[in-house]
Coordinates of C-alpha atoms and ligand atoms in Angstrom, one line a residue:
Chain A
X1 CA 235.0 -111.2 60.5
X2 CA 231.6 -111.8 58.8
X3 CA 228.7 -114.1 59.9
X4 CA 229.7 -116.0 56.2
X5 CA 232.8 -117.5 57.9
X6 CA 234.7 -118.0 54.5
X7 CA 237.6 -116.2 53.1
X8 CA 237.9 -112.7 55.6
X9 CA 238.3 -109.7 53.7
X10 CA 242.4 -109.2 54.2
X11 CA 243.2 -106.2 55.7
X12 CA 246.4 -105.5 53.6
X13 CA 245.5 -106.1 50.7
X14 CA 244.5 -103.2 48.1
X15 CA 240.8 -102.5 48.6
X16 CA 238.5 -103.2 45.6
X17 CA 237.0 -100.1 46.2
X18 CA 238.0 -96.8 47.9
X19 CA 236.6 -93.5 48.0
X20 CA 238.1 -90.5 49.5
X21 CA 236.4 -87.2 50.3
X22 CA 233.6 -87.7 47.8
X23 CA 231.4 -84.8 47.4
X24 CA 228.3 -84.3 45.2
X25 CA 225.8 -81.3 44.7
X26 CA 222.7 -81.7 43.1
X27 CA 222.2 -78.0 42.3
X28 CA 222.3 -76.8 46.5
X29 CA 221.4 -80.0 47.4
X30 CA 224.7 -81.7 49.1
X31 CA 224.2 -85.0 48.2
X32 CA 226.9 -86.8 49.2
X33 CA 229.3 -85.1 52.0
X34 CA 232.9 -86.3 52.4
X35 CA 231.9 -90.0 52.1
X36 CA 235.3 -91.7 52.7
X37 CA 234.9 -95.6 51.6
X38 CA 236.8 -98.3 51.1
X39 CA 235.9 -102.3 50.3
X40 CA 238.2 -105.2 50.6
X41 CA 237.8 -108.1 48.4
X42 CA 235.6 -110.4 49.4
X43 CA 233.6 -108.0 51.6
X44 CA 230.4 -107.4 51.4
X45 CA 228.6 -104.1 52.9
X46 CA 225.1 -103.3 53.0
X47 CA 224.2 -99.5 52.8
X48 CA 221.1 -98.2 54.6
X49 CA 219.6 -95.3 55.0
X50 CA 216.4 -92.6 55.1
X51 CA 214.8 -92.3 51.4
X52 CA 216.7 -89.4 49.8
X53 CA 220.1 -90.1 52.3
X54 CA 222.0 -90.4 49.1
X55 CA 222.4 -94.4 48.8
X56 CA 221.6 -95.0 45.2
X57 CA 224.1 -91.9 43.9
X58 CA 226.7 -93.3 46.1
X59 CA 226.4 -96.7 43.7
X60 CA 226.1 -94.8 40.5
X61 CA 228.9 -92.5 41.2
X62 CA 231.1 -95.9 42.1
X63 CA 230.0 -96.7 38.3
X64 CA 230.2 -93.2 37.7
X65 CA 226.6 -92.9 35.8
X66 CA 226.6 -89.9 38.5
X67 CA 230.0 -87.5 38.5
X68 CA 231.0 -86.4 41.3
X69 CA 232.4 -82.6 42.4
X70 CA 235.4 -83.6 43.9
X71 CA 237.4 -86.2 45.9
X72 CA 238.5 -89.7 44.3
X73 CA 236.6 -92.7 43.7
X74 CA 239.1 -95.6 42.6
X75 CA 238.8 -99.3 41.5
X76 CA 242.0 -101.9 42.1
X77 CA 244.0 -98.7 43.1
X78 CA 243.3 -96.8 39.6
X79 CA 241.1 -93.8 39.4
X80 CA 238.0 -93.7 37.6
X81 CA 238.7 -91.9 34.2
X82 CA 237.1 -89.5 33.0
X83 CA 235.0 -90.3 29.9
X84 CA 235.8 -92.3 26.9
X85 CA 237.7 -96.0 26.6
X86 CA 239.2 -96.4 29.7
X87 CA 236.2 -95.3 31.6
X88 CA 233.8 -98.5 29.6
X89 CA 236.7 -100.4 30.5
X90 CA 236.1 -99.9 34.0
X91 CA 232.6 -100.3 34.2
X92 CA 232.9 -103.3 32.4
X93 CA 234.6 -104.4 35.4
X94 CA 232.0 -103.2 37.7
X95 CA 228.8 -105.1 37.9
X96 CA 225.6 -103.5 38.5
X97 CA 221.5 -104.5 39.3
X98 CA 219.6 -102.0 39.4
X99 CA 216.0 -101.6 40.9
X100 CA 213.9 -101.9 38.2
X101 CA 216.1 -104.5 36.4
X102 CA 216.7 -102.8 33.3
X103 CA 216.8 -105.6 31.0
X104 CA 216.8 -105.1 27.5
X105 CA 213.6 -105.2 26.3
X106 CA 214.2 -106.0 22.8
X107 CA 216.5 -109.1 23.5
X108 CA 216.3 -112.5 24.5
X109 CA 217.2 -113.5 27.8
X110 CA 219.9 -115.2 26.8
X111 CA 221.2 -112.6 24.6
X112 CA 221.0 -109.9 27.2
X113 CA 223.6 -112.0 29.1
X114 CA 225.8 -112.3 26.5
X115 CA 225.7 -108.8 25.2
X116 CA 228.8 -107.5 27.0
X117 CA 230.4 -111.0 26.9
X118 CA 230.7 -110.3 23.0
X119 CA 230.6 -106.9 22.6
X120 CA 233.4 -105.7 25.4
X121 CA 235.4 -109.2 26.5
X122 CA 235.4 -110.2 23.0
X123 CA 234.2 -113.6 23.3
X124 CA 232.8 -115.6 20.4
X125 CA 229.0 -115.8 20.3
X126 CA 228.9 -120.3 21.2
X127 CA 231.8 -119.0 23.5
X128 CA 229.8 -116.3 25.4
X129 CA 226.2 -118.3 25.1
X130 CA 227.8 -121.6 26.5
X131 CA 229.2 -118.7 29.6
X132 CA 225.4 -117.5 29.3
X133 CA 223.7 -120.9 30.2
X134 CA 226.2 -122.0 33.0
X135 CA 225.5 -118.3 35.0
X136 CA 221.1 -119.2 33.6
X137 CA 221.7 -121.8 35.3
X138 CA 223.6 -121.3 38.6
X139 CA 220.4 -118.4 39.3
X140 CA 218.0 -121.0 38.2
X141 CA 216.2 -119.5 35.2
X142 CA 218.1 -121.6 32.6
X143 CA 214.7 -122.7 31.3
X144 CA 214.2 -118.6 30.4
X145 CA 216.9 -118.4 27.8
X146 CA 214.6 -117.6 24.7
X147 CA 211.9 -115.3 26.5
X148 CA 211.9 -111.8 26.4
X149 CA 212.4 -110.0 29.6
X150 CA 208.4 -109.2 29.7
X151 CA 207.5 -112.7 29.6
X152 CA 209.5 -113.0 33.1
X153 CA 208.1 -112.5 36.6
X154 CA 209.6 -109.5 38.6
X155 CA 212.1 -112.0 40.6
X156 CA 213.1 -114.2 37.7
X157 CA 214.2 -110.1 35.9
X158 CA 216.2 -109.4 38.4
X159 CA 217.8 -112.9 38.5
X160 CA 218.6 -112.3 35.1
X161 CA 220.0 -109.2 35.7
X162 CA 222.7 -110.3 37.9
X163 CA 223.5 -113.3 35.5
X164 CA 223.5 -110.3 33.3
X165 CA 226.6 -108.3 35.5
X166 CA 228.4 -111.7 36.2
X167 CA 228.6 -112.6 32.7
X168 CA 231.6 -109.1 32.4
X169 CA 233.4 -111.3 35.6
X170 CA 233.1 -108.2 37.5
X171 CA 235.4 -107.0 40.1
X172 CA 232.8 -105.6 42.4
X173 CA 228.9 -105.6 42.1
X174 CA 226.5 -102.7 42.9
X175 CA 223.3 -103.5 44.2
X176 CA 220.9 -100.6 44.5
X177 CA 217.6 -102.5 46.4
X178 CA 217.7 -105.2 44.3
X179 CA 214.7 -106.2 46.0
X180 CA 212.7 -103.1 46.4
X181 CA 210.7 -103.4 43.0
X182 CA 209.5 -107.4 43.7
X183 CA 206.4 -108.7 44.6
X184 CA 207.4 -110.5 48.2
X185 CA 206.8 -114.0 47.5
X186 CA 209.8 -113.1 45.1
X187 CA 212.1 -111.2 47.4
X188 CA 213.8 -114.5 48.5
X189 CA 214.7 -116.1 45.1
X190 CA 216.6 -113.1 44.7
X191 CA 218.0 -112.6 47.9
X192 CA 218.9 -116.3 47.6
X193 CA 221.2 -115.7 45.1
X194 CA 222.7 -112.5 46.2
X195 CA 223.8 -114.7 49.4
X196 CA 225.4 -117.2 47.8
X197 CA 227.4 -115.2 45.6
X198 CA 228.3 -113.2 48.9
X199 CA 229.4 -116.6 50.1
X200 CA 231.6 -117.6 47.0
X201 CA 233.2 -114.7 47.5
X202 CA 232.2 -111.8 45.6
X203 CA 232.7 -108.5 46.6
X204 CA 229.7 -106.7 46.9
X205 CA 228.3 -102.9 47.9
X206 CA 224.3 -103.5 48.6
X207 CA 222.0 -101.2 49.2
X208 CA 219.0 -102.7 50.7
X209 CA 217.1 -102.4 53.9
X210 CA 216.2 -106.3 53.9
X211 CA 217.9 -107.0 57.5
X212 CA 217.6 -110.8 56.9
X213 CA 220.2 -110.4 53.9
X214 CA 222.4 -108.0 56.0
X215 CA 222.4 -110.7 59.1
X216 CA 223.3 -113.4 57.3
X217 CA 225.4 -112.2 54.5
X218 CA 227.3 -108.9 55.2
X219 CA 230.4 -108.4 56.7
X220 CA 229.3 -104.3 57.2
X221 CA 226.9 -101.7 58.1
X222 CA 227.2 -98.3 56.8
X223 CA 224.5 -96.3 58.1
X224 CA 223.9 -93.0 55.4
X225 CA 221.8 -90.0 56.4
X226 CA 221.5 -86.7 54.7
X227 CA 224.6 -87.8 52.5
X228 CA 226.9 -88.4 55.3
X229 CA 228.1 -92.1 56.2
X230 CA 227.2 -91.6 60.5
X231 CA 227.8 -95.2 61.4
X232 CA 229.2 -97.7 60.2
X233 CA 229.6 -101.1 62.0
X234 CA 228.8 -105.2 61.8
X235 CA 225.0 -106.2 61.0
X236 CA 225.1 -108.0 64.5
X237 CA 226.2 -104.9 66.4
X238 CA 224.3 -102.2 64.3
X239 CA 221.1 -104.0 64.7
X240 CA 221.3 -104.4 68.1
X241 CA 223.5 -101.0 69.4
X242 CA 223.3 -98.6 66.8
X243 CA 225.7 -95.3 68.3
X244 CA 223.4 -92.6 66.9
X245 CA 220.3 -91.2 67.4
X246 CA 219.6 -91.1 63.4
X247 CA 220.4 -94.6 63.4
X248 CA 218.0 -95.6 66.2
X249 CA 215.3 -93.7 64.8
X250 CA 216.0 -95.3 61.1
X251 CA 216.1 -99.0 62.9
X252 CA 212.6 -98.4 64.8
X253 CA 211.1 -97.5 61.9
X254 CA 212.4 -100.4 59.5
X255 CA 211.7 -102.5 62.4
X256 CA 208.2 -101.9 63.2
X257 CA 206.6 -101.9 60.2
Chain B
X1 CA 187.6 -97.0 -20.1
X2 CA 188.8 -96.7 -24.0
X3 CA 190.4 -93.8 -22.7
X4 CA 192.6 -95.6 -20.3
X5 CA 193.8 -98.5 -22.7
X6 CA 194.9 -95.3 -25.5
X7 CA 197.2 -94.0 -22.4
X8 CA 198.4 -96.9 -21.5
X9 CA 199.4 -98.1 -24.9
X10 CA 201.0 -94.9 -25.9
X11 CA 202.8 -94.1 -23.1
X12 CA 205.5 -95.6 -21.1
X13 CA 203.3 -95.7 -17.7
X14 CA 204.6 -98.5 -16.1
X15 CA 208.3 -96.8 -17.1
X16 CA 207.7 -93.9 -15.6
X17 CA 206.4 -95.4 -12.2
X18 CA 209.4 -97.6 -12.2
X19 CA 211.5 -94.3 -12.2
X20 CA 209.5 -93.0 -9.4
X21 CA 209.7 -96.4 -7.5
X22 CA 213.5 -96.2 -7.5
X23 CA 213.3 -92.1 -6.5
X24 CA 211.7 -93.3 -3.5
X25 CA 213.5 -96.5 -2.6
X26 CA 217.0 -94.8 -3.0
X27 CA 215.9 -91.5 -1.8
X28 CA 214.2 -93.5 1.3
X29 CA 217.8 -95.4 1.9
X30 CA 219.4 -91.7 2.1
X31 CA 216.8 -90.2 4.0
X32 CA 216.9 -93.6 6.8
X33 CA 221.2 -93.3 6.9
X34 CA 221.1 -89.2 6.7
X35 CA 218.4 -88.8 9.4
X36 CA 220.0 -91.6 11.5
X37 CA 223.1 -89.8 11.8
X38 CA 221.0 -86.5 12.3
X39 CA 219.4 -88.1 15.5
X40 CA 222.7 -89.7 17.1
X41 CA 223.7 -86.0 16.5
X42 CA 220.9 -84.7 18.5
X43 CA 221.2 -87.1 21.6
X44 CA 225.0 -87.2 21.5
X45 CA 226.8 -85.3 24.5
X46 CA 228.9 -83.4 21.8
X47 CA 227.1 -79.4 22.0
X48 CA 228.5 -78.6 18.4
X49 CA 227.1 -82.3 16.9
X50 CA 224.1 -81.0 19.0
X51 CA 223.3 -77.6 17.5
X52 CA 224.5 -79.1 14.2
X53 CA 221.7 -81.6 14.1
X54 CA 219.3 -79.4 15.2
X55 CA 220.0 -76.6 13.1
X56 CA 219.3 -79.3 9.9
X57 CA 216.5 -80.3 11.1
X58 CA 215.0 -77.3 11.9
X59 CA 216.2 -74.9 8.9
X60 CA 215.4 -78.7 6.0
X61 CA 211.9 -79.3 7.7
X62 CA 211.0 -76.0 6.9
X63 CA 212.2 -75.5 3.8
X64 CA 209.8 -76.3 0.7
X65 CA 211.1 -79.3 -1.2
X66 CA 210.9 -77.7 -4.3
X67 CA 213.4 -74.9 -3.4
X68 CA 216.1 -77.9 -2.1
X69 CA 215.1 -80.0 -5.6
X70 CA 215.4 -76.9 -7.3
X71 CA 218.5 -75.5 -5.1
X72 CA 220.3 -79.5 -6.1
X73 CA 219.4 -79.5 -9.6
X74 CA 219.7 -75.6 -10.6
X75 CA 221.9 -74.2 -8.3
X76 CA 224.4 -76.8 -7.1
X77 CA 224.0 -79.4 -10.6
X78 CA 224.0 -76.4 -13.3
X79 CA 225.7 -73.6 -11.6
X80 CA 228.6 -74.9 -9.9
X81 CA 228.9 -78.0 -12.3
X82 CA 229.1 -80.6 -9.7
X83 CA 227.7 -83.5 -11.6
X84 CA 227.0 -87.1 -10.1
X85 CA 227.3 -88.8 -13.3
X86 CA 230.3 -89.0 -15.4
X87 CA 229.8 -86.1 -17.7
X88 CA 231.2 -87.9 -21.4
X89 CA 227.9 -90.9 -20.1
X90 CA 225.6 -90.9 -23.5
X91 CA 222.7 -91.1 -20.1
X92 CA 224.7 -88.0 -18.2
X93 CA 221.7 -85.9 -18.1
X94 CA 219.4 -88.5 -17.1
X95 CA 221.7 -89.7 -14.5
X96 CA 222.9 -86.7 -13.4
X97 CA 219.6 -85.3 -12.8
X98 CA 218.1 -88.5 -11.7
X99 CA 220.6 -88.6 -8.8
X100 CA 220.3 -85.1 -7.6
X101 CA 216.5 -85.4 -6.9
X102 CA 217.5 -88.8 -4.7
X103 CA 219.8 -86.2 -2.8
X104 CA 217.5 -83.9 -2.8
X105 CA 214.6 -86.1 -1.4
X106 CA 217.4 -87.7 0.9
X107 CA 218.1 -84.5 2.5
X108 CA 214.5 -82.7 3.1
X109 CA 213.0 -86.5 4.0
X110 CA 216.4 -86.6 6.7
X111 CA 214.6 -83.8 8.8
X112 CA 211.6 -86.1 9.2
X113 CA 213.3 -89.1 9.5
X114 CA 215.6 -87.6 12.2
X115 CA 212.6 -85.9 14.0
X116 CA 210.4 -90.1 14.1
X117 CA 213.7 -91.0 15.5
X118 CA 214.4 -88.7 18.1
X119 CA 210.7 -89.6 19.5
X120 CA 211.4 -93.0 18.9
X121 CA 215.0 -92.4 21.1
X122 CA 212.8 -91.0 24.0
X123 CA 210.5 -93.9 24.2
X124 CA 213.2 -96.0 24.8
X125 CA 213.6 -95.7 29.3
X126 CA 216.9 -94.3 30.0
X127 CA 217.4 -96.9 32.4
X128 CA 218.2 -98.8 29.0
X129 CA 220.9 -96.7 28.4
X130 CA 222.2 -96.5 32.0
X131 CA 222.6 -100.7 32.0
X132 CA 223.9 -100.6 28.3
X133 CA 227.0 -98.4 30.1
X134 CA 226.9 -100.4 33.1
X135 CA 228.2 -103.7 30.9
X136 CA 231.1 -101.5 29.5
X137 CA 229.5 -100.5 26.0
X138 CA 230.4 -97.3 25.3
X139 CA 228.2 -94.3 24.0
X140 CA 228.3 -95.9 20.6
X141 CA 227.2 -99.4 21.3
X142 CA 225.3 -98.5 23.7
X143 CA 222.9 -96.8 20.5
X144 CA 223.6 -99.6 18.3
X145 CA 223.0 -102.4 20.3
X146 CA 220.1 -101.0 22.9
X147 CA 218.7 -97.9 22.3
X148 CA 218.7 -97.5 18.4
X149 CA 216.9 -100.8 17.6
X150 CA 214.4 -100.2 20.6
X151 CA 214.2 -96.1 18.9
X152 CA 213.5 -97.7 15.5
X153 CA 210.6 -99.7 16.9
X154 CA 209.0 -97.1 18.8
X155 CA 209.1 -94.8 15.1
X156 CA 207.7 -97.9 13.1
X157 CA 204.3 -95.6 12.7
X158 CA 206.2 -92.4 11.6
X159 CA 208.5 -93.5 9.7
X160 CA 205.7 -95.3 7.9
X161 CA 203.9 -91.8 7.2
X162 CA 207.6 -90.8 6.1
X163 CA 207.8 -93.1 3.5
X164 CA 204.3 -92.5 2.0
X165 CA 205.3 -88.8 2.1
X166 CA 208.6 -89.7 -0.2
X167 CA 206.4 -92.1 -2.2
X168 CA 204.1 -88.8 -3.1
X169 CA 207.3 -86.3 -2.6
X170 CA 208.9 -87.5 -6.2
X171 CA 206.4 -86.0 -8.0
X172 CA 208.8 -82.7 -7.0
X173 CA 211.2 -83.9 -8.7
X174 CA 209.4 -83.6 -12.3
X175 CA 210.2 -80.4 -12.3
X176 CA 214.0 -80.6 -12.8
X177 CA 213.4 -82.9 -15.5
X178 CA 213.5 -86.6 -14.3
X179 CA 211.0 -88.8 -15.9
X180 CA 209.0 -90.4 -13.1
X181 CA 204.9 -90.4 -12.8
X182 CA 204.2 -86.9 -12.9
X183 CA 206.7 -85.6 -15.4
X184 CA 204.7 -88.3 -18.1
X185 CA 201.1 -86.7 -16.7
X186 CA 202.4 -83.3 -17.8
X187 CA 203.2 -84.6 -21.2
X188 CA 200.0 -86.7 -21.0
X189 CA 197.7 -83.6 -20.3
X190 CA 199.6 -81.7 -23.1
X191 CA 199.1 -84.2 -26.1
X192 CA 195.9 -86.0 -24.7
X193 CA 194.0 -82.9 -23.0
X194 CA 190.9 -84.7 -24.1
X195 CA 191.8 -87.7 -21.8
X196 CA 192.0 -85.4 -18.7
X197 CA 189.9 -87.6 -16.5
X198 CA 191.6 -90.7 -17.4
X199 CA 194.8 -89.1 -17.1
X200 CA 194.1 -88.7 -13.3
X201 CA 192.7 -92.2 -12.8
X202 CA 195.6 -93.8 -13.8
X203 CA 197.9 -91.4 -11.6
X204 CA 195.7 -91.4 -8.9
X205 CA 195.7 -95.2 -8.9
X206 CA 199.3 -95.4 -9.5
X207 CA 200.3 -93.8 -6.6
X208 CA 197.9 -96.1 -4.5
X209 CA 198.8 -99.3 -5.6
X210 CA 202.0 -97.7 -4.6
X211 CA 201.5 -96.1 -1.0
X212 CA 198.5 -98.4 0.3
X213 CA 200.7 -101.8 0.8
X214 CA 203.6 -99.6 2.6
X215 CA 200.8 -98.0 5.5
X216 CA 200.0 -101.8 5.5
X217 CA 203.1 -103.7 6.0
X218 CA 204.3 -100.4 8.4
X219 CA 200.9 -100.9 10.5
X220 CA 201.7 -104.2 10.6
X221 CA 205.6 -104.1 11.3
X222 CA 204.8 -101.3 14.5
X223 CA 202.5 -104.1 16.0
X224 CA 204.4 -107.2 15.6
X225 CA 208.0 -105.3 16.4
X226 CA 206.8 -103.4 19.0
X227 CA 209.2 -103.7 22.2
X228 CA 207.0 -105.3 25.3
X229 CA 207.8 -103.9 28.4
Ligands
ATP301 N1 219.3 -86.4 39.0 C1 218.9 -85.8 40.1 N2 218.7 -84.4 40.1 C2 218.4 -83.8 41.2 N3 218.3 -84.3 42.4 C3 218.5 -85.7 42.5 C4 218.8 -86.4 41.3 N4 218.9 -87.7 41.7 C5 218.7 -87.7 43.1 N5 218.4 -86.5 43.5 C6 218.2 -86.1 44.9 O1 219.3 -86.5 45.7 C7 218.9 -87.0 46.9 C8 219.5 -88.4 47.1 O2 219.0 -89.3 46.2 P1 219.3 -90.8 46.2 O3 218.5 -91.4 45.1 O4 220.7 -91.1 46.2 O5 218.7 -91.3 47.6 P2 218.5 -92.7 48.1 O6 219.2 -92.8 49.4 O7 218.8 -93.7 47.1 O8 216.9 -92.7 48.4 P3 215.8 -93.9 48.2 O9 215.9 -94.7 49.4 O10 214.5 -93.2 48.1 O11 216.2 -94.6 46.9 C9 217.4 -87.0 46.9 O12 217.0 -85.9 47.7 C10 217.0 -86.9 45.5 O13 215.8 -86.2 45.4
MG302 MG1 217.7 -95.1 46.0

């Protein structure tokens, strides 16, 4: 399974990830409709889909910034709580990068990395800067640490912001198009990275319609339109036979432009 | 000039303004801690916090400041002998009433402080907030540690005008009885009517020397401290 050859997702173990009937309303809009999920450890799926299919509330329900009407969304087997304690817990566990970075504008680089560190895993400041500068470094913007975010280029942000997510030793990570907000002589810094964490073994959930990340790093394809997951397959196979109409009309148009 | 050099020599000027100096800076420290709890109320996802912090600001702001001075002092002081000085002090009257015009200026200066604040709060992107959860911090550290310091930034400039407004506010305050700036010009004006002029000069400049250096440093603070994005 997967074009990364490492590790394959086993089948038996718990999923990191599962969702089960999911359903979500925005007023009558049915935003997500019975999305049934689940994401071995190790795996990594890229979601793709029309603008408005429902891809980015899909990830923030999984970190449950969205709440979702009914069915169960759970993490390791437990069930995302409700509100309070447990439910930072979880998130703490759940890494996410979102489009438009969302660094924190009045801190350092360095210190927006080793916010949670502190604050939630209860490190010790040299403990969680020392953590900090290894995960700077292994995205390559260790010579960053003391700029604020709007001294950074788009792609060195975003690198950030997944140093940012590792820095909690996350569980799972949410991408929602990482890439989507970058200037595209930056795209592939980021994507870069985003690979080789796929290939260390990181479970991921990415949406993103960059079909050179999806070739070479994803083990699946879920296909979303109109809040309904209609295919769902390997990048090799989904590319090249996609089953649905929806989904050949999505790849022409991705591919052609 | 004579004039001014006779005022100054019998009366305790520089006294007086030290009195109002402290109204303001203790009555600014309740005002910043009051109001801040007043905004987290606002923006918290608790309805009755909600309505709570609203319903101060709303019924404080427009309320005179004389009525709540007067309300602290009279009403609350006088009437239902709470005191906030221990009442066998040889200073309890001076204390006593000293300390209800802080509260007093804490609690109407709140509303404004509360109201720079919540502006301040919606500056800040909520994609700020959204991250802030995203690392595990919950709705607490998520204020203190993101959207509170990046809020107090944004309401540099208003908070600034806040101050200055307090600075000028005490003056309210002579009317209960505490001896700051303008409870000595009433006595000035009574004994020295002949010195009226002079007896506004050196208010008038009191007050500025006062208020001009705050709108500088808080100009100066919203452009240095303000959050590049
Ligand atoms: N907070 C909200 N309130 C109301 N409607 C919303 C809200 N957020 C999203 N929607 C709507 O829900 C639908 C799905 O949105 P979503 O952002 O999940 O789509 P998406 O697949 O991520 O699209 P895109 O590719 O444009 O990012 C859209 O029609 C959107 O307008
Ligand atoms: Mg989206």
């Amino acid at each position: 399974m997967g074009a990364r050859g490492t590790e394959p997702a086993t089948a038996d173990a718990t999923p990191v990830v599962v969702l089960t009937g999911v359903n979500k309303h925005f007023g009558t809009l049915h935003v997500l409709n019975d999305i049934n999920l689940a994401v071995g450890k190790g795996e990594v799926v890229v979601v793709l889909g029309p603008s408005g299919s429902g891809k980015s509330t899909l990830c923030r329900a999984v970190n449950r910034l969205e709440t979702i009407d009914s069915g169960t969304i759970a993490i390791d087997g437990v069930p995302l709580p409700e509100e309070g304690k447990a439910l930072a817990h979880l998130r703490a566990d759940v890494g996410m990068v979102f489009q438009s970075f969302n660094l924190f504008a009045h801190k350092t680089v360095l210190d927006n990395v080793t916010l949670g560190p502190i604050k939630v895993r209860g490190l010790t400041p040299p403990e969680a800067e020392k953590k900090a500068t290894d995960l700077l470094d292994r995205v390559g913007v260790a010579d960053q640490a003391g700029k604020y975010p709007a001294q950074l280029s788009g792609g060195q942000q975003q690198r950030v912001a997944i140093a940012r997510a590792l820095a909690m030793d996350p569980k799972l990570m949410l991408f929602d198009e990482p890439t989507s907000a970058l200037d595209p002589e930056m795209i592939n810094e980021v994507l870069d990275v985003m690979v080789a964490l796929a290939g260390a073994g990181m479970t991921m959930i990415v949406v993103t319609h960059e079909m050179g990340f999806a070739r070479k790093a994803a083990d699946r394809v879920v296909f979303m339109a109109a809040g309904q997951i209609v295919e769902e397959n390997s990048p090799e196979e989904f590319f090249t036979h996609p089953q649905t109409d929806r989904a050949k009309d999505f790849l022409s148009k991705i591919l052609t432009h | 000039m004579s004039g001014i050099s006779t005022l100054l020599r019998e009366y305790d000027v520089l006294g007086a303004f030290w009195v109002t100096i402290q109204l303001t800076l203790w009555g600014a420290l309740g005002a910043l801690l009051l109001g801040t709890v007043v905004a987290v109320c606002r923006v918290s996802p608790v309805g009755v916090l909600q309505r709570a912090g609203t319903w101060f600001v709303t019924l404080v702001r427009n309320t005179p400041l004389t009525l709540i001075v007067a309300l602290c002092a009279l009403g609350v002081s006088n009437t239902l002998k709470i005191s906030l000085a221990p009442p066998d002090s040889p200073t309890f009257i001076v204390d006593n009433g000293f300390r209800w015009g802080v509260v007093a200026l804490a609690v109407y200066h709140a509303s404004f402080v509360a109201e720079a604040l919540r502006s301040g709060i919606n500056t800040v992107p909520t994609g700020q907030a959204e991250a802030a959860r995203s690392i595990g911090l919950g709705f607490g550290a998520t204020l203190r540690h993101v959207v509170l310091p990046q809020a107090f930034r944004g309401a540099i400039a208003p908070l600034g005008n806040t101050l200055i407004a307090l600075t000028k506010n005490t003056t309210v305050v002579a009317t209960v009885g505490v001896a700051e700036a303008a409870y000595l010009m009433r006595n000035m004006i009574e004994f020295n009517p002949s010195l009226l002029y002079f007896i506004f000069i050196v208010m008038a400049a009191g007050f500025v020397v006062l208020t001009l250096p705050v709108g500088l440093l808080f100009t100066w603070l919203s452009n240095r401290l303000a959050v590049r994005r």
